[in-house]
């Protein structure tokens, strides 16, 4: 009872302060034939396809322009990488440990340069039994010829050798391979 009186009071107050009278909206029904609707849908589809083709063409032009910037004839690319190598435990002397760790670090740096220049091929294989992964194997391959790479800096701390290596590749060097 209390709530119904309170509700009636709120309704009367809200009607007193209402500035506008709510009018029913005019509804107009337009009838289209099936052919008109089909023509309209085809026009919209053609417009969407044209916009998509235009966007793809502009993206292709942008990508081609970026590729041209990288491969200009009189330009060169400067690559710098860091390779790491660890000294094996069964070395005879500290000098041998240093030499082996440095050789491993140089090989790692060459690999990093080859990855940046030529890319990495990745092969993966999963063995699944009873809806569970039994074995997952991933192999990476890099195949490239690296020439004229220079060792910039070598550091050796606590059995870890780091070698910073750089290479400058001109357009003719890159296009040759």
Tab-separated table of C-alpha atoms in Angstrom:
chain	number	residue	atom	x	y	z
A	1	UNK	CA	0.000	0.000	0.000
A	2	UNK	CA	2.770	2.426	0.933
A	3	UNK	CA	4.605	1.695	-2.294
A	4	UNK	CA	1.559	2.220	-4.492
A	5	UNK	CA	0.898	5.638	-2.940
A	6	UNK	CA	4.549	6.567	-3.352
A	7	UNK	CA	4.495	5.398	-6.971
A	8	UNK	CA	1.347	7.431	-7.734
A	9	UNK	CA	2.925	10.505	-6.131
A	10	UNK	CA	6.081	10.151	-8.252
A	11	UNK	CA	4.034	9.790	-11.430
A	12	UNK	CA	2.002	12.911	-10.691
A	13	UNK	CA	5.132	14.944	-9.907
A	14	UNK	CA	6.889	13.795	-13.067
A	15	UNK	CA	3.840	14.697	-15.167
A	16	UNK	CA	3.782	18.205	-13.643
A	17	UNK	CA	7.430	18.871	-14.507
A	18	UNK	CA	7.362	17.342	-17.967
A	19	UNK	CA	8.104	20.019	-20.547
A	20	UNK	CA	7.306	18.131	-23.689
A	21	UNK	CA	4.439	16.031	-24.711
A	22	UNK	CA	5.460	12.737	-26.192
A	23	UNK	CA	4.085	12.371	-29.670
A	24	UNK	CA	3.870	9.125	-31.515
A	25	UNK	CA	6.439	8.860	-34.291
A	26	UNK	CA	5.322	8.984	-37.877
A	27	UNK	CA	5.953	5.668	-39.465
A	28	UNK	CA	6.114	5.399	-43.190
A	29	UNK	CA	6.430	2.025	-44.759
A	30	UNK	CA	8.280	1.854	-48.021
A	31	UNK	CA	7.922	-1.163	-50.132
A	32	UNK	CA	10.756	-2.355	-52.317
A	33	UNK	CA	10.575	-5.055	-54.823
A	34	UNK	CA	12.967	-7.958	-54.724
A	35	UNK	CA	14.770	-6.641	-57.822
A	36	UNK	CA	15.340	-3.230	-56.218
A	37	UNK	CA	16.713	-4.806	-53.042
A	38	UNK	CA	18.989	-7.079	-55.085
A	39	UNK	CA	20.271	-4.147	-57.156
A	40	UNK	CA	20.953	-2.135	-53.999
A	41	UNK	CA	22.836	-5.041	-52.389
A	42	UNK	CA	24.899	-5.557	-55.550
A	43	UNK	CA	25.783	-1.862	-55.655
A	44	UNK	CA	26.909	-1.954	-52.028
A	45	UNK	CA	28.968	-5.104	-52.651
A	46	UNK	CA	30.608	-3.500	-55.692
A	47	UNK	CA	31.438	-0.387	-53.663
A	48	UNK	CA	32.971	-2.466	-50.849
A	49	UNK	CA	35.007	-4.500	-53.360
A	50	UNK	CA	36.250	-1.306	-55.048
A	51	UNK	CA	37.333	0.119	-51.685
A	52	UNK	CA	39.108	-3.147	-50.822
A	53	UNK	CA	40.909	-3.220	-54.201
A	54	UNK	CA	41.980	0.398	-53.770
A	55	UNK	CA	43.311	-0.305	-50.262
A	56	UNK	CA	45.233	-3.388	-51.467
A	57	UNK	CA	46.728	-1.434	-54.359
A	58	UNK	CA	47.891	1.346	-52.051
A	59	UNK	CA	49.373	-1.205	-49.606
A	60	UNK	CA	51.204	-2.934	-52.469
A	61	UNK	CA	52.552	0.396	-53.691
A	62	UNK	CA	53.716	1.266	-50.176
A	63	UNK	CA	55.395	-2.133	-49.765
A	64	UNK	CA	57.106	-1.793	-53.143
A	65	UNK	CA	58.309	1.676	-52.198
A	66	UNK	CA	59.728	0.389	-48.893
A	67	UNK	CA	61.446	-2.473	-50.729
A	68	UNK	CA	62.975	-0.009	-53.167
A	69	UNK	CA	64.313	2.090	-50.306
A	70	UNK	CA	66.124	-0.913	-48.827
A	71	UNK	CA	67.567	-2.125	-52.123
A	72	UNK	CA	68.664	1.115	-53.778
A	73	UNK	CA	71.750	0.735	-55.918
A	74	UNK	CA	74.017	3.224	-54.175
A	75	UNK	CA	73.036	2.438	-50.600
A	76	UNK	CA	74.380	0.049	-48.019
A	77	UNK	CA	73.026	-1.679	-44.926
A	78	UNK	CA	74.961	-1.769	-41.657
A	79	UNK	CA	74.258	-4.840	-39.489
A	80	UNK	CA	75.603	-5.352	-35.992
A	81	UNK	CA	75.076	-8.535	-33.952
A	82	UNK	CA	76.336	-10.086	-30.723
A	83	UNK	CA	77.293	-13.750	-30.545
A	84	UNK	CA	77.784	-15.714	-27.329
A	85	UNK	CA	79.918	-18.771	-26.652
A	86	UNK	CA	80.637	-20.821	-23.532
A	87	UNK	CA	83.927	-22.481	-22.686
A	88	UNK	CA	83.660	-26.277	-22.386
A	89	UNK	CA	84.339	-27.891	-19.013
A	90	UNK	CA	87.048	-30.286	-20.227
A	91	UNK	CA	89.680	-27.745	-21.312
A	92	UNK	CA	93.345	-28.147	-20.449
A	93	UNK	CA	94.146	-24.485	-19.820
A	94	UNK	CA	92.404	-21.121	-19.469
A	95	UNK	CA	93.855	-20.097	-22.838
A	96	UNK	CA	92.196	-23.083	-24.513
A	97	UNK	CA	88.891	-22.266	-22.771
A	98	UNK	CA	89.113	-18.661	-24.015
A	99	UNK	CA	89.928	-19.736	-27.593
A	100	UNK	CA	87.082	-22.278	-27.763
A	101	UNK	CA	84.548	-19.881	-26.230
A	102	UNK	CA	85.606	-17.143	-28.652
A	103	UNK	CA	85.275	-19.515	-31.614
A	104	UNK	CA	81.776	-20.516	-30.485
A	105	UNK	CA	80.806	-16.842	-30.064
A	106	UNK	CA	82.061	-15.998	-33.560
A	107	UNK	CA	80.073	-18.903	-35.025
A	108	UNK	CA	76.961	-17.675	-33.168
A	109	UNK	CA	77.496	-14.145	-34.524
A	110	UNK	CA	77.833	-15.484	-38.079
A	111	UNK	CA	74.572	-17.392	-37.581
A	112	UNK	CA	72.841	-14.222	-36.362
A	113	UNK	CA	74.044	-12.275	-39.420
A	114	UNK	CA	72.859	-15.048	-41.750
A	115	UNK	CA	69.444	-15.048	-40.034
A	116	UNK	CA	69.066	-11.306	-40.541
A	117	UNK	CA	70.199	-11.321	-44.163
A	118	UNK	CA	68.693	-14.532	-45.545
A	119	UNK	CA	66.013	-15.472	-43.007
A	120	UNK	CA	65.345	-18.674	-41.074
A	121	UNK	CA	63.612	-21.821	-42.278
A	122	UNK	CA	61.572	-23.475	-39.545
A	123	UNK	CA	60.283	-27.048	-39.630
A	124	UNK	CA	57.985	-28.283	-36.881
A	125	UNK	CA	56.507	-31.671	-36.088
A	126	UNK	CA	54.116	-32.759	-33.350
A	127	UNK	CA	53.295	-36.352	-32.459
A	128	UNK	CA	49.887	-36.716	-30.821
A	129	UNK	CA	48.535	-39.882	-29.211
A	130	UNK	CA	45.218	-40.156	-27.351
A	131	UNK	CA	44.639	-36.411	-27.807
A	132	UNK	CA	47.886	-35.612	-25.944
A	133	UNK	CA	51.163	-34.323	-27.350
A	134	UNK	CA	53.738	-37.113	-27.152
A	135	UNK	CA	56.612	-35.287	-28.828
A	136	UNK	CA	57.093	-31.828	-30.270
A	137	UNK	CA	60.118	-31.079	-32.444
A	138	UNK	CA	61.134	-27.776	-33.989
A	139	UNK	CA	64.153	-27.439	-36.268
A	140	UNK	CA	65.574	-24.211	-37.629
A	141	UNK	CA	67.809	-23.947	-40.674
A	142	UNK	CA	69.932	-21.084	-41.926
A	143	UNK	CA	71.846	-21.272	-45.169
A	144	UNK	CA	73.879	-18.276	-46.291
A	145	UNK	CA	77.339	-17.161	-47.315
A	146	UNK	CA	78.705	-14.447	-45.017
A	147	UNK	CA	81.768	-12.522	-46.167
A	148	UNK	CA	83.593	-9.441	-44.888
A	149	UNK	CA	82.184	-9.532	-41.362
A	150	UNK	CA	84.393	-7.782	-38.812
A	151	UNK	CA	84.794	-8.496	-35.106
A	152	UNK	CA	84.334	-5.178	-33.303
A	153	UNK	CA	84.656	-6.171	-29.651
A	154	UNK	CA	85.319	-9.324	-27.615
A	155	UNK	CA	84.569	-9.726	-23.894
A	156	UNK	CA	85.212	-12.793	-21.723
A	157	UNK	CA	83.721	-13.067	-18.227
A	158	UNK	CA	83.224	-16.158	-16.084
A	159	UNK	CA	83.447	-18.633	-18.951
A	160	UNK	CA	81.122	-16.664	-21.290
A	161	UNK	CA	82.579	-14.993	-24.349
A	162	UNK	CA	80.620	-12.305	-26.206
A	163	UNK	CA	81.684	-11.151	-29.647
A	164	UNK	CA	80.188	-8.090	-31.335
A	165	UNK	CA	80.383	-8.415	-35.094
A	166	UNK	CA	79.336	-6.028	-37.843
A	167	UNK	CA	78.958	-6.194	-41.578
A	168	UNK	CA	78.210	-3.609	-44.250
A	169	UNK	CA	76.214	-4.965	-47.188
A	170	UNK	CA	75.925	-2.985	-50.400
A	171	UNK	CA	73.261	-3.513	-53.029
A	172	UNK	CA	75.641	-5.429	-55.298
A	173	UNK	CA	76.662	-7.785	-52.460
A	174	UNK	CA	73.051	-8.488	-51.554
A	175	UNK	CA	71.892	-8.994	-55.151
A	176	UNK	CA	74.767	-11.388	-55.906
A	177	UNK	CA	73.497	-14.107	-53.567
